[in-house]
Amino acid sequence: MAKILVVLYPDPLDGYPPAYARDSIPAVTDYPDGQTLPSPSGIDFTPGELLGSVSGELGLRRFLDEAGHELIVTSDKDGPDSVFERELPTADVVISQPFWPAYLDAARIDKAKKLKLVVTAGIGSDHVDLDAAMRRGITVAEVTYSNSISVAEHAMMLILDLVRNFVPSHEWVTTKRGWNIADSVSRSYDLEGMDVGVLAAGRIGIALMKRLAPFGVHLHYNDRRRLPAELEKELDLTFHPDVESLATNVDVLSIHAPLTNETHHLFGDALIGKMRRGSYIVNTARAEIMERDAVVRALETGHLAGYAGDVWYPQPPGPDHPWRTMPNNAMTPHISGTSLSAQARYAAGTREILEAFLDGKPIRDEYLIVEGGTLAGTGAKSYSTDGKGTPGSSGDA
């Protein structure tokens, strides 16, 4: 019998299940790059249900109970007296989501003597100290591509929100009960003709650029690996060999890089200060790629015209986090990759990973981040250029 410890975000304030806006979600049959969708032996949920909160349990309860395993699901994850902290020492498997991450630093991994598998229900494993996981021989996996398109769509929305000044305009007709057209349009521009950059042209970055192309923008990108010439020609892309070249030559920058030793606090006063005055940054990747207070300063001085994203540090942020109140922001809680559509895919993928682990079978290579004491699968491609991992994001403020 295995003990599976799952950390999920709290249920809706009005209770679970919510009143769903739609009766169903469209069926997605494949991913753009040919990777197949999750293929567990079965699912015990209806696609479109809220699976990412505590009562949703990622649809795992029946499957694990019938197999005789112990399933513990909680949202209480921070501090020495949390449910997560108490249950961790005897857990064989830990599962959490990037939106409400169970931070596994080296100290917690050392405490988890039985831990064999860590699963991210979604994409992004930087809340795990990958170096510590490798030293312990712990497998780390995530449901690659399950919510990539979801995040790309969210980034597209945030770009338009900022450039068209949507949030303040909406507030004029809702909270302020006004009709202040001049105030609304005084910061509103067309996206057409702008230079738009994408940092990290992986699955999400490419999906975003394909959605941006019809807007008549000039597309730029930087990535450790240059994209095929055919794709550059199709989207009329300009490649930049380094981040500074990209950041200083665009009006809008969308960040999609993983959090690694190389990207940690990459955007501070120095790099932001070199960007065009009136630039916009959208960050749906990881908050710690930014220096928190440098973003605030750039917005307050007007060097940045706007900042948007849905990633914070820590997650959830405290009520006095400055990104809640900084000017010209379009921040959301970390929801870009946890739409009801995405949840159906990453819940199914989580079950597929668990089935393989519990049956002693190999986990899909594209789901692997760490295995056998080294970076593996997607992790070997995404998390480092030197074969090393990342110390992860601490849960401390």
Short mmCIF file of C-alpha atoms in Angstrom, two decimals:
data_model
loop_
_atom_site.label_atom_id
_atom_site.label_comp_id
_atom_site.label_asym_id
_atom_site.label_seq_id
_atom_site.Cartn_x
_atom_site.Cartn_y
_atom_site.Cartn_z
CA MET A 1 0.00 0.00 0.00
CA ALA A 2 1.26 3.47 -0.91
CA LYS A 3 0.49 6.72 0.85
CA ILE A 4 -0.32 9.50 -1.60
CA LEU A 5 -0.29 13.04 -0.19
CA VAL A 6 -2.04 15.57 -2.43
CA VAL A 7 -2.00 19.35 -1.93
CA LEU A 8 -4.73 21.26 -3.80
CA TYR A 9 -6.19 24.74 -3.58
CA PRO A 10 -9.25 25.39 -1.38
CA ASP A 11 -12.81 24.85 -2.59
CA PRO A 12 -14.97 27.75 -3.85
CA LEU A 13 -16.30 30.06 -1.12
CA ASP A 14 -19.87 29.10 -2.05
CA GLY A 15 -19.14 25.41 -1.66
CA TYR A 16 -18.42 22.40 -3.82
CA PRO A 17 -19.36 21.57 -6.50
CA PRO A 18 -19.91 24.96 -8.10
CA ALA A 19 -22.73 25.75 -10.51
CA TYR A 20 -20.96 25.17 -13.82
CA ALA A 21 -21.41 27.72 -16.60
CA ARG A 22 -21.37 25.03 -19.30
CA ASP A 23 -22.62 21.48 -19.53
CA SER A 24 -19.51 20.15 -21.25
CA ILE A 25 -16.12 21.06 -22.66
CA PRO A 26 -14.87 20.48 -26.23
CA ALA A 27 -12.98 17.26 -26.74
CA VAL A 28 -9.31 17.75 -27.61
CA THR A 29 -7.92 14.73 -29.42
CA ASP A 30 -4.24 15.59 -29.86
CA TYR A 31 -1.53 18.12 -29.11
CA PRO A 32 -0.03 20.30 -31.87
CA ASP A 33 3.37 18.58 -31.78
CA GLY A 34 1.92 15.09 -32.09
CA GLN A 35 2.28 14.09 -28.43
CA THR A 36 -0.65 11.98 -27.37
CA LEU A 37 -3.02 13.06 -24.63
CA PRO A 38 -2.93 11.37 -21.23
CA SER A 39 -4.03 7.75 -21.47
CA PRO A 40 -4.82 6.28 -18.04
CA SER A 41 -6.73 3.00 -17.82
CA GLY A 42 -9.81 5.02 -16.90
CA ILE A 43 -11.07 8.20 -15.26
CA ASP A 44 -13.58 8.66 -12.46
CA PHE A 45 -14.69 12.18 -13.32
CA THR A 46 -16.60 14.08 -15.96
CA PRO A 47 -14.36 16.39 -18.03
CA GLY A 48 -15.28 19.98 -17.16
CA GLU A 49 -15.65 19.35 -13.43
CA LEU A 50 -13.62 21.28 -10.86
CA LEU A 51 -10.88 18.77 -10.06
CA GLY A 52 -8.07 21.03 -8.85
CA SER A 53 -9.62 22.00 -5.50
CA VAL A 54 -9.64 19.87 -2.35
CA SER A 55 -13.04 18.27 -2.90
CA GLY A 56 -12.23 17.54 -6.54
CA GLU A 57 -9.28 15.38 -5.43
CA LEU A 58 -8.01 15.27 -9.04
CA GLY A 59 -10.59 12.54 -9.55
CA LEU A 60 -8.29 10.06 -7.79
CA ARG A 61 -10.33 8.94 -4.75
CA ARG A 62 -12.18 5.93 -6.19
CA PHE A 63 -9.17 4.64 -8.12
CA LEU A 64 -6.84 4.74 -5.12
CA ASP A 65 -9.36 3.55 -2.54
CA GLU A 66 -10.31 0.51 -4.62
CA ALA A 67 -6.63 -0.37 -5.02
CA GLY A 68 -6.10 -0.19 -1.25
CA HIS A 69 -3.88 2.89 -1.20
CA GLU A 70 -4.08 5.76 1.29
CA LEU A 71 -5.06 9.15 -0.16
CA ILE A 72 -4.73 12.32 1.88
CA VAL A 73 -5.88 15.58 0.27
CA THR A 74 -5.37 18.98 1.89
CA SER A 75 -4.90 22.66 1.11
CA ASP A 76 -3.00 23.21 4.39
CA LYS A 77 0.59 23.29 3.15
CA ASP A 78 2.63 25.98 4.92
CA GLY A 79 4.24 26.04 8.33
CA PRO A 80 5.47 23.40 10.80
CA ASP A 81 1.95 22.54 12.01
CA SER A 82 0.37 22.19 8.55
CA VAL A 83 -1.27 18.95 7.45
CA PHE A 84 1.32 18.70 4.69
CA GLU A 85 4.21 18.97 7.15
CA ARG A 86 2.70 16.37 9.49
CA GLU A 87 1.94 13.81 6.77
CA LEU A 88 5.09 14.28 4.67
CA PRO A 89 7.47 12.00 6.65
CA THR A 90 5.43 8.89 5.83
CA ALA A 91 4.32 9.79 2.28
CA ASP A 92 5.42 7.68 -0.69
CA VAL A 93 4.07 10.14 -3.26
CA VAL A 94 3.50 13.91 -3.13
CA ILE A 95 1.27 15.60 -5.70
CA SER A 96 0.59 19.32 -6.00
CA GLN A 97 -0.14 21.97 -8.61
CA PRO A 98 1.92 25.03 -9.62
CA PHE A 99 -1.06 27.21 -8.64
CA TRP A 100 -0.95 26.10 -4.96
CA PRO A 101 2.45 24.43 -4.76
CA ALA A 102 3.64 22.17 -1.97
CA TYR A 103 7.14 23.59 -1.66
CA LEU A 104 9.66 20.76 -1.31
CA ASP A 105 12.98 22.26 -0.33
CA ALA A 106 16.00 20.22 0.73
CA ALA A 107 14.96 20.20 4.40
CA ARG A 108 11.51 18.84 3.62
CA ILE A 109 12.90 16.24 1.23
CA ASP A 110 15.33 15.12 3.91
CA LYS A 111 12.39 14.73 6.30
CA ALA A 112 10.42 12.66 3.77
CA LYS A 113 12.30 9.40 4.26
CA LYS A 114 9.78 7.27 2.30
CA LEU A 115 9.27 9.68 -0.60
CA LYS A 116 9.78 8.07 -4.01
CA LEU A 117 7.72 10.18 -6.44
CA VAL A 118 6.79 13.86 -6.73
CA VAL A 119 4.17 14.79 -9.32
CA THR A 120 3.20 18.21 -10.59
CA ALA A 121 -0.42 18.12 -11.72
CA GLY A 122 0.25 20.55 -14.54
CA ILE A 123 3.55 21.95 -15.78
CA GLY A 124 6.47 23.31 -13.76
CA SER A 125 8.48 21.59 -11.05
CA ASP A 126 10.54 24.49 -9.71
CA HIS A 127 8.74 24.25 -6.35
CA VAL A 128 10.83 21.11 -5.88
CA ASP A 129 14.54 21.20 -5.02
CA LEU A 130 15.60 19.11 -8.01
CA ASP A 131 19.18 18.80 -6.78
CA ALA A 132 17.95 17.32 -3.50
CA ALA A 133 15.56 15.01 -5.36
CA MET A 134 18.42 13.76 -7.53
CA ARG A 135 20.61 13.09 -4.48
CA ARG A 136 17.82 11.03 -2.94
CA GLY A 137 16.91 9.15 -6.12
CA ILE A 138 13.36 10.54 -6.06
CA THR A 139 11.47 10.61 -9.36
CA VAL A 140 9.96 13.98 -10.29
CA ALA A 141 7.30 14.11 -13.01
CA GLU A 142 4.81 16.57 -14.47
CA VAL A 143 1.99 16.37 -17.02
CA THR A 144 3.78 17.93 -19.96
CA TYR A 145 1.64 19.89 -22.46
CA SER A 146 -1.55 19.35 -20.43
CA ASN A 147 -2.11 23.08 -19.94
CA SER A 148 0.31 24.71 -22.40
CA ILE A 149 -2.43 26.04 -24.69
CA SER A 150 -4.39 27.21 -21.64
CA VAL A 151 -1.42 29.36 -20.56
CA ALA A 152 -0.84 30.68 -24.09
CA GLU A 153 -4.47 31.82 -24.28
CA HIS A 154 -4.18 33.52 -20.90
CA ALA A 155 -1.00 35.33 -21.96
CA MET A 156 -2.74 36.51 -25.14
CA MET A 157 -5.60 37.88 -23.05
CA LEU A 158 -3.24 39.70 -20.67
CA ILE A 159 -1.32 41.33 -23.53
CA LEU A 160 -4.55 42.79 -24.88
CA ASP A 161 -5.71 43.72 -21.37
CA LEU A 162 -2.60 45.84 -20.85
CA VAL A 163 -2.23 47.43 -24.27
CA ARG A 164 -5.96 48.26 -24.57
CA ASN A 165 -6.15 49.43 -20.91
CA PHE A 166 -9.04 47.03 -20.24
CA VAL A 167 -9.00 46.80 -16.43
CA PRO A 168 -9.27 50.56 -15.68
CA SER A 169 -11.88 50.96 -18.43
CA HIS A 170 -13.94 48.13 -16.95
CA GLU A 171 -13.70 49.69 -13.51
CA TRP A 172 -15.11 52.97 -14.82
CA VAL A 173 -18.41 51.30 -15.72
CA THR A 174 -18.58 48.87 -12.78
CA THR A 175 -17.10 50.03 -9.49
CA LYS A 176 -17.04 53.76 -10.36
CA ARG A 177 -20.36 53.81 -12.26
CA GLY A 178 -18.93 56.30 -14.73
CA TRP A 179 -18.65 56.81 -18.49
CA ASN A 180 -15.18 58.27 -18.61
CA ILE A 181 -14.11 57.61 -22.17
CA ALA A 182 -11.19 60.04 -22.17
CA ASP A 183 -9.76 58.54 -18.96
CA SER A 184 -10.15 55.06 -20.39
CA VAL A 185 -8.49 55.68 -23.75
CA SER A 186 -5.67 57.91 -22.47
CA ARG A 187 -3.61 54.71 -21.96
CA SER A 188 -5.15 52.57 -24.73
CA TYR A 189 -3.22 51.62 -27.87
CA ASP A 190 -3.52 49.23 -30.79
CA LEU A 191 -1.39 46.11 -30.61
CA GLU A 192 -1.05 46.18 -34.39
CA GLY A 193 2.43 47.20 -35.52
CA MET A 194 4.08 46.70 -32.14
CA ASP A 195 7.22 44.67 -31.57
CA VAL A 196 6.22 41.73 -29.42
CA GLY A 197 8.81 39.42 -27.89
CA VAL A 198 8.60 35.94 -26.43
CA LEU A 199 11.21 34.74 -23.98
CA ALA A 200 11.52 30.94 -24.29
CA ALA A 201 9.93 29.54 -27.42
CA GLY A 202 8.81 26.20 -26.14
CA ARG A 203 5.30 24.80 -26.45
CA ILE A 204 3.65 27.78 -24.76
CA GLY A 205 5.81 30.40 -26.46
CA ILE A 206 5.22 28.96 -29.93
CA ALA A 207 1.47 28.65 -29.30
CA LEU A 208 1.38 32.31 -28.23
CA MET A 209 3.32 33.50 -31.29
CA LYS A 210 0.93 31.64 -33.57
CA ARG A 211 -1.97 33.45 -31.90
CA LEU A 212 -0.20 36.81 -32.09
CA ALA A 213 0.74 36.62 -35.76
CA PRO A 214 -2.72 37.54 -37.13
CA PHE A 215 -2.63 40.79 -35.13
CA GLY A 216 -0.08 42.28 -37.51
CA VAL A 217 2.70 42.55 -34.94
CA HIS A 218 6.45 42.13 -35.43
CA LEU A 219 7.41 38.95 -33.59
CA HIS A 220 10.73 38.46 -31.80
CA TYR A 221 11.99 35.61 -29.64
CA ASN A 222 14.90 34.24 -27.68
CA ASP A 223 15.48 30.62 -26.77
CA ARG A 224 18.44 28.37 -26.02
CA ARG A 225 17.60 26.53 -29.22
CA ARG A 226 16.79 28.38 -32.40
CA LEU A 227 13.52 27.37 -34.01
CA PRO A 228 13.44 25.68 -37.44
CA ALA A 229 13.90 28.07 -40.36
CA GLU A 230 10.51 27.05 -41.77
CA LEU A 231 8.71 28.18 -38.61
CA GLU A 232 10.69 31.42 -38.45
CA LYS A 233 9.65 32.14 -42.02
CA GLU A 234 6.01 31.14 -41.46
CA LEU A 235 5.61 33.52 -38.49
CA ASP A 236 8.14 36.11 -39.72
CA LEU A 237 10.17 35.78 -36.52
CA THR A 238 13.26 37.72 -35.53
CA PHE A 239 15.65 35.65 -33.42
CA HIS A 240 17.70 37.30 -30.66
CA PRO A 241 20.78 35.48 -29.36
CA ASP A 242 20.42 36.75 -25.80
CA VAL A 243 17.75 38.03 -23.42
CA GLU A 244 19.02 41.60 -23.34
CA SER A 245 18.82 41.94 -27.10
CA LEU A 246 15.24 40.68 -27.02
CA ALA A 247 14.10 42.80 -24.07
CA THR A 248 15.54 46.04 -25.44
CA ASN A 249 13.97 45.69 -28.88
CA VAL A 250 10.31 45.05 -28.08
CA ASP A 251 7.26 46.94 -26.88
CA VAL A 252 5.66 43.90 -25.28
CA LEU A 253 7.53 41.01 -23.68
CA SER A 254 5.86 37.72 -22.72
CA ILE A 255 7.91 35.46 -20.44
CA HIS A 256 7.65 31.67 -20.67
CA ALA A 257 10.98 30.44 -19.30
CA PRO A 258 11.29 27.94 -16.45
CA LEU A 259 12.74 29.13 -13.17
CA THR A 260 16.35 27.96 -13.02
CA ASN A 261 19.59 29.21 -11.55
CA GLU A 262 20.08 31.13 -14.80
CA THR A 263 16.67 32.85 -14.85
CA HIS A 264 16.27 33.58 -11.13
CA HIS A 265 15.82 37.38 -10.71
CA LEU A 266 16.85 37.88 -14.33
CA PHE A 267 14.67 40.99 -14.64
CA GLY A 268 15.86 43.55 -12.11
CA ASP A 269 16.38 47.29 -12.26
CA ALA A 270 19.26 46.96 -14.73
CA LEU A 271 17.53 44.91 -17.42
CA ILE A 272 14.11 46.51 -17.03
CA GLY A 273 15.80 49.90 -17.19
CA LYS A 274 17.20 49.06 -20.64
CA MET A 275 13.77 48.28 -22.07
CA ARG A 276 11.87 50.89 -24.09
CA ARG A 277 9.98 53.40 -21.99
CA GLY A 278 6.36 52.40 -22.01
CA SER A 279 7.03 48.69 -22.47
CA TYR A 280 4.72 46.00 -21.16
CA ILE A 281 5.71 42.73 -19.50
CA VAL A 282 3.46 39.70 -19.22
CA ASN A 283 4.73 36.87 -17.02
CA THR A 284 2.82 33.60 -16.87
CA ALA A 285 6.00 31.61 -16.15
CA ARG A 286 7.40 32.08 -12.63
CA ALA A 287 7.41 35.18 -10.43
CA GLU A 288 10.98 34.76 -9.24
CA ILE A 289 12.23 35.46 -12.76
CA MET A 290 11.45 39.04 -11.76
CA GLU A 291 12.85 41.06 -8.90
CA ARG A 292 9.61 41.89 -7.13
CA ASP A 293 10.35 45.47 -6.10
CA ALA A 294 12.09 46.33 -9.37
CA VAL A 295 8.77 45.71 -11.13
CA VAL A 296 7.00 48.01 -8.67
CA ARG A 297 9.58 50.77 -9.14
CA ALA A 298 9.40 50.57 -12.93
CA LEU A 299 5.61 50.93 -12.87
CA GLU A 300 5.70 53.79 -10.38
CA THR A 301 8.22 55.75 -12.47
CA GLY A 302 6.34 54.98 -15.67
CA HIS A 303 9.24 53.19 -17.31
CA LEU A 304 6.97 50.19 -17.65
CA ALA A 305 3.50 51.02 -18.97
CA GLY A 306 2.07 47.84 -17.48
CA TYR A 307 2.79 44.48 -15.90
CA ALA A 308 0.49 41.47 -15.94
CA GLY A 309 0.70 37.85 -15.02
CA ASP A 310 -0.66 35.23 -12.73
CA VAL A 311 2.49 33.99 -11.02
CA TRP A 312 3.47 35.26 -7.58
CA TYR A 313 6.10 34.58 -4.95
CA PRO A 314 5.28 33.02 -2.60
CA GLN A 315 2.02 31.39 -3.67
CA PRO A 316 -0.38 32.38 -2.30
CA PRO A 317 1.04 35.85 -1.65
CA GLY A 318 0.36 37.75 1.55
CA PRO A 319 -2.43 40.34 1.58
CA ASP A 320 0.13 43.18 1.56
CA HIS A 321 2.12 41.89 -1.43
CA PRO A 322 2.99 45.04 -3.46
CA TRP A 323 1.91 43.48 -6.75
CA ARG A 324 -1.68 43.64 -5.52
CA THR A 325 -1.64 47.44 -5.46
CA MET A 326 1.10 48.56 -7.88
CA PRO A 327 -0.12 50.87 -10.67
CA ASN A 328 -1.11 49.66 -14.12
CA ASN A 329 -1.18 45.97 -13.32
CA ALA A 330 -3.49 43.26 -14.64
CA MET A 331 -2.61 40.51 -12.19
CA THR A 332 -4.71 37.42 -11.60
CA PRO A 333 -4.27 34.55 -9.15
CA HIS A 334 -2.36 31.66 -10.69
CA ILE A 335 -5.19 30.45 -12.94
CA SER A 336 -3.73 30.45 -16.44
CA GLY A 337 -3.07 26.71 -16.48
CA THR A 338 -5.97 25.50 -14.36
CA SER A 339 -9.00 26.17 -16.50
CA LEU A 340 -11.63 23.45 -16.24
CA SER A 341 -10.51 22.28 -19.68
CA ALA A 342 -6.88 21.97 -18.53
CA GLN A 343 -7.86 20.21 -15.32
CA ALA A 344 -9.42 17.33 -17.24
CA ARG A 345 -6.09 16.76 -19.00
CA TYR A 346 -3.73 17.13 -16.07
CA ALA A 347 -5.95 15.06 -13.77
CA ALA A 348 -5.93 12.26 -16.34
CA GLY A 349 -2.16 12.64 -16.75
CA THR A 350 -1.61 12.49 -13.01
CA ARG A 351 -3.54 9.22 -12.88
CA GLU A 352 -1.51 7.86 -15.81
CA ILE A 353 1.72 8.65 -13.92
CA LEU A 354 0.39 7.05 -10.73
CA GLU A 355 -0.74 3.93 -12.57
CA ALA A 356 2.73 3.48 -14.04
CA PHE A 357 4.45 4.08 -10.70
CA LEU A 358 2.17 1.78 -8.69
CA ASP A 359 2.45 -0.97 -11.31
CA GLY A 360 6.23 -0.68 -11.50
CA LYS A 361 6.12 0.38 -15.14
CA PRO A 362 8.09 3.20 -16.85
CA ILE A 363 6.63 6.70 -16.73
CA ARG A 364 6.41 8.42 -20.11
CA ASP A 365 9.69 10.07 -21.01
CA GLU A 366 7.99 13.39 -21.79
CA TYR A 367 6.54 13.47 -18.26
CA LEU A 368 9.89 12.95 -16.53
CA ILE A 369 11.87 15.75 -14.92
CA VAL A 370 14.17 13.75 -12.63
CA GLU A 371 14.74 10.00 -12.58
CA GLY A 372 17.56 7.77 -11.39
CA GLY A 373 19.50 10.59 -9.79
CA THR A 374 19.69 12.82 -12.86
CA LEU A 375 17.62 15.16 -14.99
CA ALA A 376 15.57 13.10 -17.43
CA GLY A 377 13.07 13.46 -20.25
CA THR A 378 11.62 16.95 -20.42
CA GLY A 379 13.70 17.96 -17.39
CA ALA A 380 16.94 17.34 -19.24
CA LYS A 381 15.79 19.69 -21.99
CA SER A 382 14.20 22.43 -19.90
CA TYR A 383 15.81 22.85 -16.50
CA SER A 384 19.52 23.32 -17.12
CA THR A 385 22.26 23.66 -19.67
CA ASP A 386 24.89 22.11 -17.39
CA GLY A 387 23.19 18.90 -16.28
CA LYS A 388 22.31 20.35 -12.91
CA GLY A 389 18.91 21.15 -11.55
CA THR A 390 17.52 24.01 -9.53
CA PRO A 391 17.32 24.52 -5.76
CA GLY A 392 13.64 25.26 -6.21
CA SER A 393 11.48 28.07 -4.90
CA SER A 394 11.23 28.35 -1.17
CA GLY A 395 7.88 28.90 0.46
CA ASP A 396 9.26 31.67 2.67
CA ALA A 397 8.14 35.23 2.04
#
